[in-house]
Amino acid sequence: MRVLVGITGGVAAYKAAEIIRELTESGHEVRAVPTLNALRFIGAASLEALTHNSVHVDLYSDVEEVRHIELAKWAELILVAPATASFLARTVSGVADDLLGNIVLASTAPLVVAPAMHTEMWQNPATMANVVTLRDRGVLVIDPAVGRLTGTDTGVGRLPDPAYIVQSALSKVVAKDLANKSVLVVAGGTRESIDPVRYIGNRSSGKQGIALVEEAIARGAKVQLVAANVAYYSPEAVITNVVTTAELEVAIDALGTAFDYIVMPAAISDFRLENPNSSKLKKSTTGARLELSLIQNPDVISNLSKKIREVNPSAKVVGFAAETVGGDELLDLAKGKLIRKGLDLVVANQVSESLGFDNDSNQVILIDSNSQQLVSGSKRVIAKAIFDAINR
Ligand code: CTP
């Protein structure tokens, strides 16, 4: 694998030499990009000797080579070790004021950072917040070790063992285990028209669906997204936008049955207006009381799972069960949906006005016919667990 090792300016920079050696000795190709401050602690000559490649530091030398883009594209993995507090902050903000910053911003390769700094700096709320943001964005932040720091103090903040860093970094490179799979994600929340300006909707943000799309893409799948009222674009997914449940049904129908995995976090309106009004309802004509007559929408996932199983028995269908109860009641409702809707997996969670919707993290239970697994974390973590569960 082609690994770009970024080195930032901390005393632990000398340990980058050992990290590079670990990588090259296990057969990886390495290019080192130290920041100018890193060169105060480790020499470019050592890095060149260890990587067998020339070392670039300056954004403005060899400009004709467009070095930052060349290196950003070359890297299959970027490992920054040690990463200073300042590097973490710059990365969070997208600051690209040196070669390494430009590469990190321009690259789509997985990013792993191994911070090393004094305990107080690591535990500072600013650093902690930056670490949370990076992790939420999918960056692997390797926790610093506890031990002797520069000077006389001891505590958390030490760069972990180089072999451990290398092993953690390599495990970050996601296996393309969905490479031959075709995945349909149905996300967002449908809206049913009351009149041309009003609708019945729900609180779904579509964030879980987007996390599922991004996880599937990262694992090499061919992804189709049907998005109900979600603003999302990815050049790597085919996206069909819909508004109502009827439109969603038509869109899904048109896509056919050639999917290996169907995952449906969408909050689909169970009812629609029997007779939506073609012009805006006026208080002057409705009077003080307005009654709307609603009729039930079809159960999209039940119909789809029936249809898909006739042609592709090995396809897996994942539904969601967002309920306002917890504990055994939640489990019973979710298991009921698993059976009634013909699902392979149901993702159950408790929701309330402050829980579940529009949050970046969540806690869910993955339930199949013979097991239950509690998963908590960002919606990306939950997406990963869902694909792990169905792709076993
Ligand atoms: N679903 C669907 N079609 C519907 C309603 C829901 O395909 N008309 C799907 C959702 O996308 C979700 C699963 O079914 O994956 C469970 O949705 P949920 O709203 O929890 O269940 P309902 O069947 O609507 O049951 P209830 O509202 O009574 O809890």
Short mmCIF file of C-alpha atoms and ligand atoms in Angstrom, two decimals:
data_model
loop_
_atom_site.label_atom_id
_atom_site.label_comp_id
_atom_site.label_asym_id
_atom_site.label_seq_id
_atom_site.Cartn_x
_atom_site.Cartn_y
_atom_site.Cartn_z
CA MET A 1 0.00 0.00 0.00
CA ARG A 2 1.10 3.58 -0.64
CA VAL A 3 1.30 5.32 2.73
CA LEU A 4 1.99 9.01 3.14
CA VAL A 5 3.46 9.70 6.56
CA GLY A 6 2.92 13.27 7.73
CA ILE A 7 5.12 14.47 10.57
CA THR A 8 4.35 17.59 12.59
CA GLY A 9 6.51 19.55 14.98
CA GLY A 10 6.76 17.78 18.31
CA VAL A 11 9.57 16.10 20.20
CA ALA A 12 8.11 12.70 19.28
CA ALA A 13 8.84 13.46 15.59
CA TYR A 14 11.97 11.35 15.89
CA LYS A 15 9.73 8.30 16.37
CA ALA A 16 8.43 8.80 12.81
CA ALA A 17 11.66 7.12 11.70
CA GLU A 18 10.62 3.92 13.42
CA ILE A 19 7.08 4.18 12.06
CA ILE A 20 8.44 4.49 8.53
CA ARG A 21 10.76 1.55 9.06
CA GLU A 22 7.86 -0.60 10.33
CA LEU A 23 5.88 0.27 7.23
CA THR A 24 8.63 -0.29 4.68
CA GLU A 25 9.69 -3.54 6.34
CA SER A 26 6.18 -4.87 5.97
CA GLY A 27 6.25 -4.08 2.26
CA HIS A 28 4.51 -0.71 2.08
CA GLU A 29 5.70 2.17 -0.05
CA VAL A 30 6.18 5.31 2.02
CA ARG A 31 6.58 8.99 1.30
CA ALA A 32 7.25 11.37 4.16
CA VAL A 33 5.92 14.91 4.39
CA PRO A 34 7.28 16.73 7.44
CA THR A 35 6.11 20.23 8.32
CA LEU A 36 8.81 22.89 8.63
CA ASN A 37 8.56 22.60 12.43
CA ALA A 38 8.97 18.82 12.26
CA LEU A 39 12.35 19.40 10.62
CA ARG A 40 13.51 21.01 13.88
CA PHE A 41 13.24 17.50 15.39
CA ILE A 42 14.07 15.11 12.56
CA GLY A 43 16.18 15.63 9.47
CA ALA A 44 14.95 15.33 5.90
CA ALA A 45 18.02 13.22 5.08
CA SER A 46 16.96 10.53 7.59
CA LEU A 47 13.46 10.49 6.13
CA GLU A 48 14.80 10.20 2.57
CA ALA A 49 17.08 7.35 3.54
CA LEU A 50 14.29 5.49 5.29
CA THR A 51 11.62 5.98 2.63
CA HIS A 52 13.96 5.73 -0.39
CA ASN A 53 12.01 8.69 -1.73
CA SER A 54 12.73 12.38 -1.84
CA VAL A 55 11.12 14.43 0.88
CA HIS A 56 9.08 17.51 0.06
CA VAL A 57 8.28 20.18 2.59
CA ASP A 58 7.56 23.35 0.74
CA LEU A 59 4.36 24.02 -1.13
CA TYR A 60 6.17 26.49 -3.35
CA SER A 61 9.05 24.39 -4.61
CA ASP A 62 8.56 22.30 -7.78
CA VAL A 63 5.34 24.22 -8.35
CA GLU A 64 5.09 22.86 -11.89
CA GLU A 65 4.69 19.36 -10.41
CA VAL A 66 1.59 20.46 -8.41
CA ARG A 67 3.10 18.45 -5.60
CA HIS A 68 0.20 18.60 -3.12
CA ILE A 69 -2.22 17.13 -5.65
CA GLU A 70 0.26 14.56 -6.85
CA LEU A 71 0.88 13.36 -3.29
CA ALA A 72 -2.81 13.62 -2.33
CA LYS A 73 -3.70 11.31 -5.24
CA TRP A 74 -0.73 9.01 -4.68
CA ALA A 75 -1.63 8.22 -1.06
CA GLU A 76 -3.86 5.27 -0.29
CA LEU A 77 -3.54 6.06 3.40
CA ILE A 78 -2.35 9.17 5.22
CA LEU A 79 -0.85 8.70 8.68
CA VAL A 80 0.16 11.80 10.61
CA ALA A 81 2.40 10.91 13.55
CA PRO A 82 3.04 12.73 15.72
CA ALA A 83 0.14 15.12 15.25
CA THR A 84 0.36 18.33 17.27
CA ALA A 85 -2.62 20.11 18.83
CA SER A 86 -2.15 22.79 16.23
CA PHE A 87 -2.29 20.25 13.38
CA LEU A 88 -5.56 18.83 14.76
CA ALA A 89 -7.04 22.34 14.95
CA ARG A 90 -5.89 23.23 11.43
CA THR A 91 -7.30 20.00 10.04
CA VAL A 92 -10.66 20.56 11.71
CA SER A 93 -10.82 24.04 10.16
CA GLY A 94 -9.52 22.96 6.75
CA VAL A 95 -6.52 25.28 6.99
CA ALA A 96 -4.13 24.53 4.14
CA ASP A 97 -1.12 26.77 4.72
CA ASP A 98 1.67 24.28 4.13
CA LEU A 99 2.30 21.22 1.98
CA LEU A 100 0.95 18.70 4.51
CA GLY A 101 -2.20 20.77 5.15
CA ASN A 102 -2.85 20.99 1.42
CA ILE A 103 -2.37 17.26 0.94
CA VAL A 104 -4.71 16.41 3.80
CA LEU A 105 -7.36 18.76 2.42
CA ALA A 106 -6.99 17.53 -1.15
CA SER A 107 -6.83 13.80 -0.51
CA THR A 108 -9.71 11.36 -0.34
CA ALA A 109 -7.49 8.70 1.29
CA PRO A 110 -8.36 7.52 4.82
CA LEU A 111 -6.70 9.72 7.43
CA VAL A 112 -5.17 8.44 10.66
CA VAL A 113 -3.64 10.79 13.22
CA ALA A 114 -1.59 9.95 16.28
CA PRO A 115 -1.58 13.00 18.56
CA ALA A 116 1.26 13.57 21.02
CA MET A 117 1.44 16.52 23.40
CA HIS A 118 1.45 17.46 27.05
CA THR A 119 -1.48 16.21 29.12
CA GLU A 120 -2.90 19.69 29.64
CA MET A 121 -2.92 20.38 25.92
CA TRP A 122 -4.52 17.00 25.13
CA GLN A 123 -7.20 17.51 27.78
CA ASN A 124 -7.90 21.10 26.83
CA PRO A 125 -11.56 21.41 25.72
CA ALA A 126 -10.40 22.87 22.40
CA THR A 127 -8.30 19.79 21.60
CA MET A 128 -10.99 17.43 22.88
CA ALA A 129 -13.60 19.12 20.68
CA ASN A 130 -11.28 18.88 17.67
CA VAL A 131 -10.76 15.17 18.31
CA VAL A 132 -14.53 14.59 18.49
CA THR A 133 -15.03 16.47 15.22
CA LEU A 134 -12.28 14.53 13.46
CA ARG A 135 -13.68 11.21 14.67
CA ASP A 136 -17.16 12.20 13.54
CA ARG A 137 -15.73 12.88 10.11
CA GLY A 138 -14.32 9.38 9.99
CA VAL A 139 -10.71 10.21 10.89
CA LEU A 140 -9.06 7.57 13.06
CA VAL A 141 -7.54 9.39 16.03
CA ILE A 142 -5.24 7.06 17.94
CA ASP A 143 -5.41 7.88 21.64
CA PRO A 144 -2.07 8.95 23.07
CA ALA A 145 -0.42 6.67 25.59
CA VAL A 146 0.29 7.40 29.25
CA GLY A 147 3.92 7.74 30.23
CA ARG A 148 6.89 9.99 30.55
CA LEU A 149 6.51 13.26 28.63
CA THR A 150 9.15 15.78 27.64
CA GLY A 151 10.65 17.30 30.76
CA THR A 152 9.92 15.81 34.14
CA ASP A 153 6.20 15.25 33.88
CA THR A 154 4.29 12.04 33.31
CA GLY A 155 0.73 11.57 32.05
CA VAL A 156 -1.42 10.99 29.00
CA GLY A 157 -0.07 12.52 25.82
CA ARG A 158 2.84 10.32 24.83
CA LEU A 159 3.05 8.97 21.28
CA PRO A 160 2.16 5.27 21.43
CA ASP A 161 4.50 2.53 20.35
CA PRO A 162 5.30 2.84 16.59
CA ALA A 163 4.30 -0.79 15.90
CA TYR A 164 0.93 -0.16 17.51
CA ILE A 165 0.44 3.01 15.47
CA VAL A 166 1.23 1.20 12.24
CA GLN A 167 -1.09 -1.68 13.05
CA SER A 168 -3.98 0.66 13.98
CA ALA A 169 -3.43 2.77 10.87
CA LEU A 170 -3.45 -0.20 8.53
CA SER A 171 -6.65 -1.57 10.06
CA LYS A 172 -8.29 1.75 9.23
CA VAL A 173 -8.02 1.11 5.56
CA VAL A 174 -11.44 -0.22 5.00
CA ALA A 175 -11.72 -3.55 3.30
CA LYS A 176 -13.67 -3.18 0.08
CA ASP A 177 -15.92 -5.96 1.26
CA LEU A 178 -19.00 -4.58 -0.53
CA ALA A 179 -17.15 -4.30 -3.84
CA ASN A 180 -19.49 -6.49 -5.86
CA LYS A 181 -22.61 -5.48 -4.03
CA SER A 182 -25.44 -3.31 -5.19
CA VAL A 183 -27.03 -1.36 -2.34
CA LEU A 184 -30.29 0.57 -2.21
CA VAL A 185 -30.71 3.09 0.59
CA VAL A 186 -34.08 4.77 1.09
CA ALA A 187 -33.67 7.80 3.33
CA GLY A 188 -35.36 10.91 4.67
CA GLY A 189 -39.02 11.44 5.38
CA THR A 190 -41.94 11.58 2.98
CA ARG A 191 -44.36 14.52 2.91
CA GLU A 192 -48.03 14.32 2.07
CA SER A 193 -49.63 17.31 0.50
CA ILE A 194 -52.53 19.06 2.24
CA ASP A 195 -52.66 21.83 -0.31
CA PRO A 196 -50.05 23.46 -2.57
CA VAL A 197 -48.33 25.16 0.40
CA ARG A 198 -48.81 22.74 3.31
CA TYR A 199 -47.90 19.17 4.00
CA ILE A 200 -47.92 16.47 6.67
CA GLY A 201 -44.29 15.59 7.38
CA ASN A 202 -42.08 14.11 10.05
CA ARG A 203 -38.87 14.84 11.91
CA SER A 204 -36.49 12.57 9.98
CA SER A 205 -33.30 14.40 8.95
CA GLY A 206 -31.97 11.74 6.58
CA LYS A 207 -28.60 11.73 8.40
CA GLN A 208 -28.64 7.98 9.08
CA GLY A 209 -29.37 7.33 5.41
CA ILE A 210 -26.49 9.56 4.31
CA ALA A 211 -24.15 7.75 6.72
CA LEU A 212 -25.27 4.43 5.21
CA VAL A 213 -24.61 5.72 1.69
CA GLU A 214 -21.13 6.94 2.63
CA GLU A 215 -20.24 3.73 4.43
CA ALA A 216 -21.38 1.61 1.49
CA ILE A 217 -19.42 3.76 -0.97
CA ALA A 218 -16.30 3.54 1.22
CA ARG A 219 -16.62 -0.25 1.20
CA GLY A 220 -16.81 -0.33 -2.57
CA ALA A 221 -20.54 -0.87 -3.16
CA LYS A 222 -22.54 0.43 -6.07
CA VAL A 223 -25.05 2.68 -4.32
CA GLN A 224 -28.51 3.90 -5.28
CA LEU A 225 -30.16 6.39 -2.93
CA VAL A 226 -33.83 7.24 -2.96
CA ALA A 227 -33.97 10.46 -0.97
CA ALA A 228 -37.23 11.78 0.42
CA ASN A 229 -36.71 15.47 1.13
CA VAL A 230 -33.01 15.19 1.89
CA ALA A 231 -30.53 17.61 0.36
CA TYR A 232 -27.55 15.40 -0.45
CA TYR A 233 -25.22 14.91 -3.34
CA SER A 234 -22.43 12.44 -3.96
CA PRO A 235 -20.77 11.86 -7.32
CA GLU A 236 -20.40 8.23 -6.29
CA ALA A 237 -24.09 7.44 -5.74
CA VAL A 238 -27.07 7.48 -8.07
CA ILE A 239 -29.72 9.62 -6.41
CA THR A 240 -33.45 9.79 -7.03
CA ASN A 241 -35.27 12.56 -5.18
CA VAL A 242 -38.87 12.13 -4.13
CA VAL A 243 -41.36 14.01 -1.96
CA THR A 244 -44.41 11.86 -1.27
CA THR A 245 -44.83 8.20 -0.41
CA ALA A 246 -46.50 7.62 -3.78
CA GLU A 247 -43.47 9.10 -5.57
CA LEU A 248 -41.16 7.00 -3.41
CA GLU A 249 -43.06 3.85 -4.34
CA VAL A 250 -42.93 4.66 -8.05
CA ALA A 251 -39.19 5.40 -7.83
CA ILE A 252 -38.46 2.13 -6.03
CA ASP A 253 -40.61 0.18 -8.45
CA ALA A 254 -38.70 1.62 -11.39
CA LEU A 255 -35.37 0.54 -9.90
CA GLY A 256 -36.26 -3.14 -10.14
CA THR A 257 -34.92 -5.93 -7.96
CA ALA A 258 -31.22 -6.13 -8.77
CA PHE A 259 -30.06 -5.21 -5.26
CA ASP A 260 -28.06 -7.29 -2.83
CA TYR A 261 -28.84 -5.10 0.15
CA ILE A 262 -31.78 -2.77 0.79
CA VAL A 263 -31.59 -0.52 3.82
CA MET A 264 -34.56 1.68 4.61
CA PRO A 265 -34.17 4.21 7.43
CA ALA A 266 -36.78 6.45 5.75
CA ALA A 267 -39.66 7.68 7.84
CA ILE A 268 -42.46 6.93 5.44
CA SER A 269 -45.76 8.62 6.10
CA ASP A 270 -48.34 5.97 6.96
CA PHE A 271 -51.20 8.15 5.76
CA ARG A 272 -51.94 10.60 2.97
CA LEU A 273 -54.83 12.92 2.30
CA GLU A 274 -57.70 11.24 0.58
CA ASN A 275 -58.31 14.40 -1.45
CA PRO A 276 -55.44 16.90 -1.35
CA ASN A 277 -56.64 20.42 -2.11
CA SER A 278 -55.50 21.86 -5.40
CA SER A 279 -55.64 25.43 -4.11
CA LYS A 280 -54.60 26.93 -0.79
CA LEU A 281 -57.05 26.28 2.04
CA LYS A 282 -58.46 29.55 3.36
CA LYS A 283 -59.68 30.12 6.90
CA SER A 284 -62.55 32.06 5.43
CA THR A 285 -63.87 28.86 3.86
CA THR A 286 -62.73 26.22 6.42
CA GLY A 287 -64.07 28.08 9.42
CA ALA A 288 -62.69 27.47 12.94
CA ARG A 289 -62.36 23.72 12.55
CA LEU A 290 -60.60 21.75 9.83
CA GLU A 291 -60.97 18.02 9.42
CA LEU A 292 -58.69 16.15 7.06
CA SER A 293 -59.56 12.72 5.80
CA LEU A 294 -56.48 10.48 5.61
CA ILE A 295 -56.08 7.09 4.01
CA GLN A 296 -53.34 4.56 4.64
CA ASN A 297 -50.27 4.38 2.41
CA PRO A 298 -48.97 0.97 1.34
CA ASP A 299 -46.17 -0.59 3.35
CA VAL A 300 -43.31 -0.03 0.94
CA ILE A 301 -40.69 -2.23 2.59
CA SER A 302 -43.07 -5.20 3.00
CA ASN A 303 -43.98 -5.10 -0.67
CA LEU A 304 -40.38 -4.67 -1.77
CA SER A 305 -39.07 -7.47 0.41
CA LYS A 306 -41.75 -9.84 -0.97
CA LYS A 307 -40.93 -8.85 -4.55
CA ILE A 308 -37.17 -9.08 -4.18
CA ARG A 309 -37.19 -12.48 -2.51
CA GLU A 310 -38.99 -14.00 -5.50
CA VAL A 311 -36.06 -13.18 -7.78
CA ASN A 312 -33.14 -12.95 -5.39
CA PRO A 313 -33.49 -15.12 -2.28
CA SER A 314 -30.07 -14.11 -0.96
CA ALA A 315 -30.90 -10.37 -0.90
CA LYS A 316 -30.98 -8.79 2.56
CA VAL A 317 -33.59 -6.24 3.58
CA VAL A 318 -33.06 -3.96 6.58
CA GLY A 319 -35.86 -1.94 8.13
CA PHE A 320 -35.96 0.46 11.03
CA ALA A 321 -38.25 0.70 14.02
CA ALA A 322 -38.23 4.06 15.74
CA GLU A 323 -40.52 3.77 18.73
CA THR A 324 -41.41 6.01 21.64
CA VAL A 325 -41.04 3.14 24.11
CA GLY A 326 -37.88 1.42 25.36
CA GLY A 327 -36.82 -1.85 26.99
CA ASP A 328 -38.78 -5.03 26.28
CA GLU A 329 -41.63 -3.12 24.68
CA LEU A 330 -39.23 -1.73 22.07
CA LEU A 331 -37.80 -5.21 21.43
CA ASP A 332 -41.26 -6.73 21.02
CA LEU A 333 -42.41 -4.05 18.58
CA ALA A 334 -39.21 -4.36 16.57
CA LYS A 335 -39.38 -8.16 16.42
CA GLY A 336 -42.99 -7.86 15.27
CA LYS A 337 -41.85 -5.64 12.39
CA LEU A 338 -39.02 -8.04 11.54
CA ILE A 339 -41.51 -10.85 10.99
CA ARG A 340 -44.48 -8.89 9.64
CA LYS A 341 -42.45 -7.00 7.07
CA GLY A 342 -40.26 -9.95 6.01
CA LEU A 343 -36.99 -8.28 7.09
CA ASP A 344 -33.56 -9.80 7.68
CA LEU A 345 -32.58 -7.15 10.19
CA VAL A 346 -34.40 -4.45 12.06
CA VAL A 347 -32.65 -1.45 13.56
CA ALA A 348 -34.61 -0.45 16.65
CA ASN A 349 -34.30 2.69 18.68
CA GLN A 350 -36.23 4.78 21.10
CA VAL A 351 -37.12 8.26 19.92
CA SER A 352 -38.46 11.35 21.57
CA GLU A 353 -38.38 15.05 20.72
CA SER A 354 -34.77 15.19 21.91
CA LEU A 355 -33.62 11.67 21.06
CA GLY A 356 -32.89 10.00 17.74
CA PHE A 357 -33.96 12.59 15.15
CA ASP A 358 -31.51 15.06 13.67
CA ASN A 359 -28.77 14.02 16.11
CA ASP A 360 -25.33 13.07 14.90
CA SER A 361 -25.14 10.08 17.19
CA ASN A 362 -27.61 7.52 18.37
CA GLN A 363 -28.06 4.25 20.22
CA VAL A 364 -29.77 1.37 18.45
CA ILE A 365 -30.33 -2.37 18.75
CA LEU A 366 -29.75 -4.52 15.69
CA ILE A 367 -32.19 -7.40 15.78
CA ASP A 368 -32.32 -10.41 13.51
CA SER A 369 -34.14 -13.70 13.93
CA ASN A 370 -31.67 -15.03 16.47
CA SER A 371 -29.53 -12.24 17.89
CA GLN A 372 -29.49 -8.72 19.27
CA GLN A 373 -26.62 -6.26 19.25
CA LEU A 374 -26.50 -2.90 20.98
CA VAL A 375 -24.64 -0.25 18.98
CA SER A 376 -24.02 3.32 20.05
CA GLY A 377 -22.01 6.04 18.42
CA SER A 378 -22.14 8.30 15.41
CA LYS A 379 -24.56 7.48 12.63
CA ARG A 380 -21.52 6.35 10.61
CA VAL A 381 -20.61 3.87 13.37
CA ILE A 382 -24.18 2.56 13.24
CA ALA A 383 -24.03 2.34 9.44
CA LYS A 384 -20.84 0.29 9.72
CA ALA A 385 -22.42 -2.11 12.22
CA ILE A 386 -25.45 -2.58 9.95
CA PHE A 387 -23.33 -3.53 6.92
CA ASP A 388 -21.10 -5.72 9.10
CA ALA A 389 -24.21 -7.54 10.34
CA ILE A 390 -25.72 -8.23 6.91
CA ASN A 391 -22.48 -8.88 5.08
CA ARG A 392 -21.21 -11.67 7.36
N1 CTP B 1 -42.11 1.64 6.18
C1 CTP B 1 -42.51 1.43 4.88
N2 CTP B 1 -43.72 1.85 4.45
C2 CTP B 1 -44.56 2.48 5.30
C3 CTP B 1 -44.18 2.69 6.63
C4 CTP B 1 -42.93 2.27 7.05
O1 CTP B 1 -41.75 0.85 4.11
N3 CTP B 1 -45.75 2.88 4.86
C5 CTP B 1 -40.79 1.16 6.61
C6 CTP B 1 -39.86 2.21 7.20
O2 CTP B 1 -39.01 2.76 6.22
C7 CTP B 1 -39.08 1.41 8.23
C8 CTP B 1 -40.04 0.32 8.65
O3 CTP B 1 -41.02 0.23 7.63
O4 CTP B 1 -37.94 0.81 7.68
C9 CTP B 1 -40.72 0.57 9.97
O5 CTP B 1 -41.33 1.84 9.95
P1 CTP B 1 -42.20 2.31 11.19
O6 CTP B 1 -42.74 3.68 10.91
O7 CTP B 1 -41.43 2.11 12.44
O8 CTP B 1 -43.35 1.23 11.18
P2 CTP B 1 -44.82 1.24 10.67
O9 CTP B 1 -45.01 0.09 9.75
O10 CTP B 1 -45.19 2.57 10.12
O11 CTP B 1 -45.64 0.90 11.98
P3 CTP B 1 -46.13 1.88 13.14
O12 CTP B 1 -46.20 3.25 12.57
O13 CTP B 1 -47.46 1.33 13.49
O14 CTP B 1 -45.14 1.74 14.24
#
